[in-house]
PDB file of C-alpha atoms in Angstrom:
ATOM      1  CA  UNK A  10     151.264  57.057  60.621  1.00 50.00           C
ATOM      2  CA  UNK A  11     153.551  59.200  58.474  1.00 48.00           C
ATOM      3  CA  UNK A  12     151.383  58.688  55.383  1.00 52.00           C
ATOM      4  CA  UNK A  13     148.252  59.570  57.359  1.00 48.00           C
ATOM      5  CA  UNK A  14     149.851  62.811  58.511  1.00 48.00           C
ATOM      6  CA  UNK A  15     150.901  63.742  54.976  1.00 47.00           C
ATOM      7  CA  UNK A  16     147.407  62.963  53.701  1.00 47.00           C
ATOM      8  CA  UNK A  17     145.867  65.146  56.404  1.00 45.00           C
ATOM      9  CA  UNK A  18     148.226  68.025  55.625  1.00 43.00           C
ATOM     10  CA  UNK A  19     147.418  67.695  51.943  1.00 45.00           C
ATOM     11  CA  UNK A  20     143.672  67.784  52.603  1.00 41.00           C
ATOM     12  CA  UNK A  21     143.985  70.754  54.925  1.00 42.00           C
ATOM     13  CA  UNK A  22     146.109  72.612  52.401  1.00 44.00           C
ATOM     14  CA  UNK A  23     143.643  72.000  49.598  1.00 42.00           C
ATOM     15  CA  UNK A  24     140.724  72.956  51.923  1.00 43.00           C
ATOM     16  CA  UNK A  25     142.526  76.140  52.928  1.00 49.00           C
ATOM     17  CA  UNK A  26     143.190  77.007  49.284  1.00 41.00           C
ATOM     18  CA  UNK A  27     139.531  76.416  48.446  1.00 41.00           C
ATOM     19  CA  UNK A  28     138.400  78.613  51.346  1.00 44.00           C
ATOM     20  CA  UNK A  29     140.814  81.308  50.339  1.00 40.00           C
ATOM     21  CA  UNK A  30     139.483  81.291  46.784  1.00 42.00           C
ATOM     22  CA  UNK A  31     135.915  81.440  48.028  1.00 41.00           C
ATOM     23  CA  UNK A  32     136.742  84.450  50.180  1.00 45.00           C
ATOM     24  CA  UNK A  33     138.396  86.291  47.298  1.00 45.00           C
ATOM     25  CA  UNK A  34     135.784  85.950  44.614  1.00 56.00           C
ATOM     26  CA  UNK A  35     136.183  88.264  41.633  1.00 62.00           C
ATOM     27  CA  UNK A  36     133.244  89.655  39.747  1.00 82.00           C
ATOM     28  CA  UNK A  37     133.709  89.446  36.023  1.00 87.00           C
ATOM     29  CA  UNK A  38     131.867  89.068  32.758  1.00 93.00           C
ATOM     30  CA  UNK A  39     132.325  86.307  30.218  1.00 93.00           C
ATOM     31  CA  UNK A  40     133.638  87.104  26.748  1.00 93.00           C
ATOM     32  CA  UNK A  41     130.132  86.485  25.388  1.00 94.00           C
ATOM     33  CA  UNK A  42     128.556  88.912  27.875  1.00 92.00           C
ATOM     34  CA  UNK A  43     131.088  91.563  26.965  1.00 94.00           C
ATOM     35  CA  UNK A  44     130.389  90.938  23.266  1.00 93.00           C
ATOM     36  CA  UNK A  45     126.634  91.333  24.008  1.00 94.00           C
ATOM     37  CA  UNK A  46     127.295  94.761  25.534  1.00 95.00           C
ATOM     38  CA  UNK A  47     127.155  93.992  29.240  1.00 97.00           C
ATOM     39  CA  UNK A  48     129.187  96.051  31.698  1.00 97.00           C
ATOM     40  CA  UNK A  49     129.680  95.596  35.410  1.00 97.00           C
ATOM     41  CA  UNK A  50     127.769  98.220  37.373  1.00 97.00           C
ATOM     42  CA  UNK A  51     129.646  97.253  40.525  1.00 97.00           C
ATOM     43  CA  UNK A  52     133.118  95.702  40.426  1.00 96.00           C
ATOM     44  CA  UNK A  53     132.518  93.545  43.510  1.00 96.00           C
ATOM     45  CA  UNK A  54     135.067  95.213  45.768  1.00 94.00           C
ATOM     46  CA  UNK A  55     135.213  99.021  45.583  1.00 96.00           C
ATOM     47  CA  UNK A  56     132.890 102.022  45.603  1.00 97.00           C
ATOM     48  CA  UNK A  57     133.914 103.045  42.092  1.00 97.00           C
ATOM     49  CA  UNK A  58     130.962 104.331  40.047  1.00 97.00           C
ATOM     50  CA  UNK A  59     128.689 104.868  43.063  1.00 98.00           C
ATOM     51  CA  UNK A  60     127.917 107.586  45.593  1.00 97.00           C
ATOM     52  CA  UNK A  61     125.347 108.366  48.250  1.00 97.00           C
ATOM     53  CA  UNK A  62     122.057 109.595  46.793  1.00 96.00           C
ATOM     54  CA  UNK A  63     122.310 112.719  48.900  1.00 94.00           C
ATOM     55  CA  UNK A  64     126.113 112.849  49.145  1.00 94.00           C
ATOM     56  CA  UNK A  65     128.983 113.692  46.830  1.00 93.00           C
ATOM     57  CA  UNK A  66     130.781 110.503  47.936  1.00 96.00           C
ATOM     58  CA  UNK A  67     130.006 106.972  49.019  1.00 97.00           C
ATOM     59  CA  UNK A  68     128.582 106.602  52.584  1.00 96.00           C
ATOM     60  CA  UNK A  69     131.389 106.195  55.127  1.00 94.00           C
ATOM     61  CA  UNK A  70     129.748 103.191  56.754  1.00 95.00           C
ATOM     62  CA  UNK A  71     126.674 100.967  56.602  1.00 96.00           C
ATOM     63  CA  UNK A  72     127.270  99.406  53.183  1.00 97.00           C
ATOM     64  CA  UNK A  73     129.442  96.290  53.415  1.00 97.00           C
ATOM     65  CA  UNK A  74     131.477  94.858  50.515  1.00 97.00           C
ATOM     66  CA  UNK A  75     132.664  91.297  51.050  1.00 96.00           C
ATOM     67  CA  UNK A  76     133.367  88.336  48.768  1.00 95.00           C
ATOM     68  CA  UNK A  77     131.684  89.992  45.789  1.00 97.00           C
ATOM     69  CA  UNK A  78     128.527  90.790  47.770  1.00 98.00           C
ATOM     70  CA  UNK A  79     127.255  94.305  48.511  1.00 98.00           C
ATOM     71  CA  UNK A  80     125.123  94.434  51.704  1.00 98.00           C
ATOM     72  CA  UNK A  81     123.160  97.229  53.280  1.00 97.00           C
ATOM     73  CA  UNK A  82     123.458  96.544  56.998  1.00 97.00           C
ATOM     74  CA  UNK A  83     120.443  96.716  59.294  1.00 96.00           C
ATOM     75  CA  UNK A  84     119.729  99.853  61.299  1.00 94.00           C
ATOM     76  CA  UNK A  85     116.268 100.743  62.560  1.00 89.00           C
ATOM     77  CA  UNK A  86     113.989  99.798  59.646  1.00 85.00           C
ATOM     78  CA  UNK A  87     113.390 103.403  58.619  1.00 88.00           C
ATOM     79  CA  UNK A  88     113.603 104.668  55.055  1.00 89.00           C
ATOM     80  CA  UNK A  89     117.050 106.100  54.204  1.00 85.00           C
ATOM     81  CA  UNK A  90     117.637 106.978  57.876  1.00 86.00           C
ATOM     82  CA  UNK A  91     120.874 105.001  58.213  1.00 89.00           C
ATOM     83  CA  UNK A  92     123.764 105.228  55.753  1.00 92.00           C
ATOM     84  CA  UNK A  93     121.323 106.177  53.033  1.00 94.00           C
ATOM     85  CA  UNK A  94     120.605 105.090  49.466  1.00 97.00           C
ATOM     86  CA  UNK A  95     123.404 104.724  46.924  1.00 98.00           C
ATOM     87  CA  UNK A  96     123.187 105.692  43.255  1.00 98.00           C
ATOM     88  CA  UNK A  97     125.290 105.243  40.169  1.00 98.00           C
ATOM     89  CA  UNK A  98     127.378 108.208  39.112  1.00 98.00           C
ATOM     90  CA  UNK A  99     126.144 107.681  35.568  1.00 98.00           C
ATOM     91  CA  UNK A 100     122.566 108.093  34.312  1.00 98.00           C
ATOM     92  CA  UNK A 101     120.735 105.700  31.958  1.00 98.00           C
ATOM     93  CA  UNK A 102     117.767 105.867  29.597  1.00 97.00           C
ATOM     94  CA  UNK A 103     117.500 102.750  27.438  1.00 98.00           C
ATOM     95  CA  UNK A 104     119.049  99.853  29.322  1.00 98.00           C
ATOM     96  CA  UNK A 105     118.808  96.321  30.616  1.00 98.00           C
ATOM     97  CA  UNK A 106     119.739  96.019  34.277  1.00 98.00           C
ATOM     98  CA  UNK A 107     120.328  92.663  35.965  1.00 98.00           C
ATOM     99  CA  UNK A 108     121.375  91.751  39.487  1.00 98.00           C
ATOM    100  CA  UNK A 109     120.814  89.261  42.276  1.00 98.00           C
ATOM    101  CA  UNK A 110     119.397  90.063  45.691  1.00 98.00           C
ATOM    102  CA  UNK A 111     118.919  88.227  48.959  1.00 98.00           C
ATOM    103  CA  UNK A 112     116.602  89.432  51.730  1.00 98.00           C
ATOM    104  CA  UNK A 113     116.581  88.669  55.434  1.00 98.00           C
ATOM    105  CA  UNK A 114     113.318  87.953  57.303  1.00 98.00           C
ATOM    106  CA  UNK A 115     110.983  90.969  57.282  1.00 97.00           C
ATOM    107  CA  UNK A 116     113.326  93.026  55.115  1.00 97.00           C
ATOM    108  CA  UNK A 117     112.540  95.925  52.809  1.00 97.00           C
ATOM    109  CA  UNK A 118     114.725  97.530  50.149  1.00 97.00           C
ATOM    110  CA  UNK A 119     114.357  98.515  46.508  1.00 98.00           C
ATOM    111  CA  UNK A 120     116.035  98.793  43.158  1.00 98.00           C
ATOM    112  CA  UNK A 121     115.212 102.179  41.669  1.00 98.00           C
ATOM    113  CA  UNK A 122     115.772 103.542  38.159  1.00 98.00           C
ATOM    114  CA  UNK A 123     115.096 106.879  36.483  1.00 98.00           C
ATOM    115  CA  UNK A 124     116.129 108.397  39.793  1.00 98.00           C
ATOM    116  CA  UNK A 125     116.554 112.170  40.144  1.00 96.00           C
ATOM    117  CA  UNK A 126     118.453 112.796  43.397  1.00 94.00           C
ATOM    118  CA  UNK A 127     117.641 116.514  43.224  1.00 92.00           C
ATOM    119  CA  UNK A 128     113.914 115.899  43.630  1.00 91.00           C
ATOM    120  CA  UNK A 129     113.999 115.116  47.365  1.00 88.00           C
ATOM    121  CA  UNK A 130     116.598 116.824  49.536  1.00 82.00           C
ATOM    122  CA  UNK A 131     114.622 116.148  52.720  1.00 83.00           C
ATOM    123  CA  UNK A 132     114.135 112.943  54.685  1.00 85.00           C
ATOM    124  CA  UNK A 133     113.323 109.657  53.027  1.00 87.00           C
ATOM    125  CA  UNK A 134     114.503 107.942  49.888  1.00 91.00           C
ATOM    126  CA  UNK A 135     115.547 109.545  46.614  1.00 94.00           C
ATOM    127  CA  UNK A 136     112.794 109.667  43.996  1.00 96.00           C
ATOM    128  CA  UNK A 137     112.541 107.212  41.098  1.00 97.00           C
ATOM    129  CA  UNK A 138     110.672 104.181  39.753  1.00 98.00           C
ATOM    130  CA  UNK A 139     111.139 101.198  42.057  1.00 98.00           C
ATOM    131  CA  UNK A 140     111.414  97.453  41.636  1.00 98.00           C
ATOM    132  CA  UNK A 141     110.219  96.511  45.098  1.00 98.00           C
ATOM    133  CA  UNK A 142     112.469  94.228  47.177  1.00 98.00           C
ATOM    134  CA  UNK A 143     110.423  92.963  50.128  1.00 98.00           C
ATOM    135  CA  UNK A 144     109.546  90.041  52.385  1.00 98.00           C
ATOM    136  CA  UNK A 145     105.839  89.848  51.514  1.00 97.00           C
ATOM    137  CA  UNK A 146     105.043  87.602  54.451  1.00 97.00           C
ATOM    138  CA  UNK A 147     106.573  89.608  57.276  1.00 97.00           C
ATOM    139  CA  UNK A 148     106.876  93.229  56.177  1.00 97.00           C
ATOM    140  CA  UNK A 149     103.667  95.314  56.643  1.00 96.00           C
ATOM    141  CA  UNK A 150     104.235  97.321  53.447  1.00 95.00           C
ATOM    142  CA  UNK A 151     103.078  94.288  51.450  1.00 96.00           C
ATOM    143  CA  UNK A 152      99.537  94.838  52.785  1.00 96.00           C
ATOM    144  CA  UNK A 153      99.529  98.576  52.080  1.00 96.00           C
ATOM    145  CA  UNK A 154      99.082 100.458  48.821  1.00 93.00           C
ATOM    146  CA  UNK A 155      96.394  99.283  46.365  1.00 95.00           C
ATOM    147  CA  UNK A 156      95.768  95.654  45.376  1.00 95.00           C
ATOM    148  CA  UNK A 157      99.256  94.513  46.275  1.00 96.00           C
ATOM    149  CA  UNK A 158     101.187  97.147  44.365  1.00 97.00           C
ATOM    150  CA  UNK A 159     103.830  97.265  47.125  1.00 98.00           C
ATOM    151  CA  UNK A 160     104.707  93.541  46.993  1.00 98.00           C
ATOM    152  CA  UNK A 161     107.956  92.017  45.793  1.00 98.00           C
ATOM    153  CA  UNK A 162     108.968  92.947  42.242  1.00 98.00           C
ATOM    154  CA  UNK A 163     106.007  95.312  41.771  1.00 98.00           C
ATOM    155  CA  UNK A 164     106.447  98.788  40.378  1.00 98.00           C
ATOM    156  CA  UNK A 165     106.186 100.230  43.857  1.00 98.00           C
ATOM    157  CA  UNK A 166     102.860 101.894  44.618  1.00 97.00           C
ATOM    158  CA  UNK A 167     101.868 101.816  40.958  1.00 98.00           C
ATOM    159  CA  UNK A 168     101.597  98.348  39.333  1.00 98.00           C
ATOM    160  CA  UNK A 169     101.221  94.985  41.096  1.00 98.00           C
ATOM    161  CA  UNK A 170     103.600  92.220  40.087  1.00 98.00           C
ATOM    162  CA  UNK A 171     101.941  89.143  38.536  1.00 98.00           C
ATOM    163  CA  UNK A 172     103.150  86.207  36.527  1.00 98.00           C
ATOM    164  CA  UNK A 173     102.837  87.537  32.988  1.00 97.00           C
ATOM    165  CA  UNK A 174     104.822  84.664  31.485  1.00 91.00           C
ATOM    166  CA  UNK A 175     102.442  82.069  32.872  1.00 93.00           C
ATOM    167  CA  UNK A 176      99.170  83.812  33.946  1.00 93.00           C
ATOM    168  CA  UNK A 177      97.504  82.311  36.955  1.00 91.00           C
ATOM    169  CA  UNK A 178     100.738  81.032  38.449  1.00 96.00           C
ATOM    170  CA  UNK A 179     102.389  82.798  41.382  1.00 96.00           C
ATOM    171  CA  UNK A 180     105.262  85.238  41.026  1.00 97.00           C
ATOM    172  CA  UNK A 181     108.396  83.026  41.339  1.00 97.00           C
ATOM    173  CA  UNK A 182     110.325  83.744  44.551  1.00 98.00           C
ATOM    174  CA  UNK A 183     113.163  81.513  45.718  1.00 98.00           C
ATOM    175  CA  UNK A 184     112.567  82.465  49.350  1.00 97.00           C
ATOM    176  CA  UNK A 185     114.046  84.537  52.146  1.00 98.00           C
ATOM    177  CA  UNK A 186     117.766  83.922  52.626  1.00 98.00           C
ATOM    178  CA  UNK A 187     118.302  82.717  49.049  1.00 98.00           C
ATOM    179  CA  UNK A 188     119.479  84.511  45.954  1.00 98.00           C
ATOM    180  CA  UNK A 189     116.891  85.827  43.460  1.00 98.00           C
ATOM    181  CA  UNK A 190     117.479  87.448  40.091  1.00 98.00           C
ATOM    182  CA  UNK A 191     115.923  90.812  39.260  1.00 98.00           C
ATOM    183  CA  UNK A 192     115.900  92.379  35.805  1.00 98.00           C
ATOM    184  CA  UNK A 193     114.629  95.717  34.543  1.00 98.00           C
ATOM    185  CA  UNK A 194     114.408  96.499  30.829  1.00 98.00           C
ATOM    186  CA  UNK A 195     113.730 100.036  29.606  1.00 98.00           C
ATOM    187  CA  UNK A 196     113.552 100.766  25.876  1.00 98.00           C
ATOM    188  CA  UNK A 197     111.902 103.810  24.282  1.00 98.00           C
ATOM    189  CA  UNK A 198     109.394 104.168  27.086  1.00 98.00           C
ATOM    190  CA  UNK A 199     108.505 100.487  27.382  1.00 98.00           C
ATOM    191  CA  UNK A 200     109.567  99.062  30.756  1.00 98.00           C
ATOM    192  CA  UNK A 201     109.546  95.508  32.104  1.00 98.00           C
ATOM    193  CA  UNK A 202     110.274  93.929  35.489  1.00 98.00           C
ATOM    194  CA  UNK A 203     111.490  90.318  35.547  1.00 98.00           C
ATOM    195  CA  UNK A 204     111.933  88.090  38.611  1.00 98.00           C
ATOM    196  CA  UNK A 205     113.828  84.809  38.346  1.00 98.00           C
ATOM    197  CA  UNK A 206     113.327  84.641  34.606  1.00 97.00           C
ATOM    198  CA  UNK A 207     109.632  85.531  34.667  1.00 98.00           C
ATOM    199  CA  UNK A 208     108.124  88.781  33.425  1.00 98.00           C
ATOM    200  CA  UNK A 209     106.041  90.259  36.240  1.00 98.00           C
ATOM    201  CA  UNK A 210     105.407  93.914  35.258  1.00 98.00           C
ATOM    202  CA  UNK A 211     105.298  95.851  32.011  1.00 98.00           C
ATOM    203  CA  UNK A 212     104.166  99.383  31.231  1.00 98.00           C
ATOM    204  CA  UNK A 213     104.581 102.352  28.923  1.00 98.00           C
ATOM    205  CA  UNK A 214     105.991 105.214  30.977  1.00 98.00           C
ATOM    206  CA  UNK A 215     104.970 107.942  28.494  1.00 98.00           C
ATOM    207  CA  UNK A 216     101.339 106.742  28.269  1.00 98.00           C
ATOM    208  CA  UNK A 217      98.241 108.348  29.679  1.00 98.00           C
ATOM    209  CA  UNK A 218      97.624 105.255  31.726  1.00 97.00           C
ATOM    210  CA  UNK A 219     100.981 105.648  33.501  1.00 98.00           C
ATOM    211  CA  UNK A 220     100.312 109.348  34.082  1.00 98.00           C
ATOM    212  CA  UNK A 221      96.966 108.431  35.665  1.00 97.00           C
ATOM    213  CA  UNK A 222      98.554 105.797  37.913  1.00 97.00           C
ATOM    214  CA  UNK A 223     101.114 108.355  39.126  1.00 98.00           C
ATOM    215  CA  UNK A 224      98.362 110.933  39.774  1.00 97.00           C
ATOM    216  CA  UNK A 225      96.753 108.570  42.319  1.00 95.00           C
ATOM    217  CA  UNK A 226      99.979 107.434  43.967  1.00 96.00           C
ATOM    218  CA  UNK A 227     102.429 108.799  46.541  1.00 93.00           C
ATOM    219  CA  UNK A 228     104.471 110.186  43.632  1.00 96.00           C
ATOM    220  CA  UNK A 229     101.826 112.633  42.387  1.00 96.00           C
ATOM    221  CA  UNK A 230     103.641 115.617  43.845  1.00 94.00           C
ATOM    222  CA  UNK A 231     106.787 115.025  41.817  1.00 95.00           C
ATOM    223  CA  UNK A 232     106.514 116.682  38.340  1.00 94.00           C
ATOM    224  CA  UNK A 233     106.857 114.278  35.419  1.00 96.00           C
ATOM    225  CA  UNK A 234     107.689 111.385  37.726  1.00 97.00           C
ATOM    226  CA  UNK A 235     109.011 108.373  35.820  1.00 97.00           C
ATOM    227  CA  UNK A 236     108.993 110.261  32.511  1.00 97.00           C
ATOM    228  CA  UNK A 237     112.466 111.861  32.666  1.00 96.00           C
ATOM    229  CA  UNK A 238     114.669 110.926  29.703  1.00 97.00           C
ATOM    230  CA  UNK A 239     117.446 109.499  31.901  1.00 98.00           C
ATOM    231  CA  UNK A 240     118.115 108.813  35.568  1.00 98.00           C
ATOM    232  CA  UNK A 241     120.407 107.107  38.051  1.00 98.00           C
ATOM    233  CA  UNK A 242     120.174 103.487  39.227  1.00 98.00           C
ATOM    234  CA  UNK A 243     119.684 103.251  43.012  1.00 98.00           C
ATOM    235  CA  UNK A 244     119.933 100.627  45.722  1.00 98.00           C
ATOM    236  CA  UNK A 245     117.784 101.525  48.734  1.00 97.00           C
ATOM    237  CA  UNK A 246     118.556 101.747  52.418  1.00 96.00           C
ATOM    238  CA  UNK A 247     115.320 100.924  54.236  1.00 95.00           C
ATOM    239  CA  UNK A 248     116.894  99.985  57.579  1.00 93.00           C
ATOM    240  CA  UNK A 249     117.001  96.214  56.938  1.00 96.00           C
ATOM    241  CA  UNK A 250     119.785  93.886  55.870  1.00 97.00           C
ATOM    242  CA  UNK A 251     119.597  93.106  52.154  1.00 98.00           C
ATOM    243  CA  UNK A 252     122.400  91.850  49.895  1.00 98.00           C
ATOM    244  CA  UNK A 253     123.096  92.395  46.191  1.00 98.00           C
ATOM    245  CA  UNK A 254     125.623  90.874  43.771  1.00 98.00           C
ATOM    246  CA  UNK A 255     126.403  90.435  40.072  1.00 97.00           C
ATOM    247  CA  UNK A 256     125.135  93.913  39.300  1.00 98.00           C
ATOM    248  CA  UNK A 257     125.424  94.526  35.578  1.00 98.00           C
ATOM    249  CA  UNK A 258     123.895  96.671  32.842  1.00 98.00           C
ATOM    250  CA  UNK A 259     123.892  97.083  29.115  1.00 98.00           C
ATOM    251  CA  UNK A 260     122.689 100.114  27.271  1.00 98.00           C
ATOM    252  CA  UNK A 261     120.174  99.512  24.506  1.00 97.00           C
TER     253      UNK A 261
END
């Protein structure tokens, strides 16, 4: 009986230690990642390096930071009508951005880059190029736009995501409620979107083709949209719960 009790206490102690470690995850880079030029864009626990897109500080509520995960909490499903978008304090031009995201059923959000927070002081989201984060099956925005250019990982309202690494195959999505990896590469005007290791969008943002796409999109009223030399990185509040983690960047 005594041995059984000691064994039980040992197991519970180890279990408690494991749980404690799980609840206090630290976000860090490996020595190799640091050598390759990667930097954490979010440290996994504080608001350092970020602010509200239309604020001079981080939103007081609505963005939850827990166990190395950054979550925009659900409100009413409207665009930037809750706590609002958040942006990096720093701007970027040539970069590789990588992060993981997890959506809830019917959710909408977005990862924006080349964001100019001065362009829209009114209602709605800050203006920039967007890697769409969306539940294609349940959110109505997936059926809007032109030829699917508002679906997951598309360049929102401009270029439809497709499997460029293996043409004819679907865009790889791990599913609602699971973690997916997004990557954006921008170098000297050439931009790529990657989803779960697969290239799904590429374009030249200084080309006539890109200018023409913008002219027939919802962004046509914003001068030189997507062609600014540098801009902020943004995570979007669209009124639905969406989580992000392992947010990192390296300048190219």
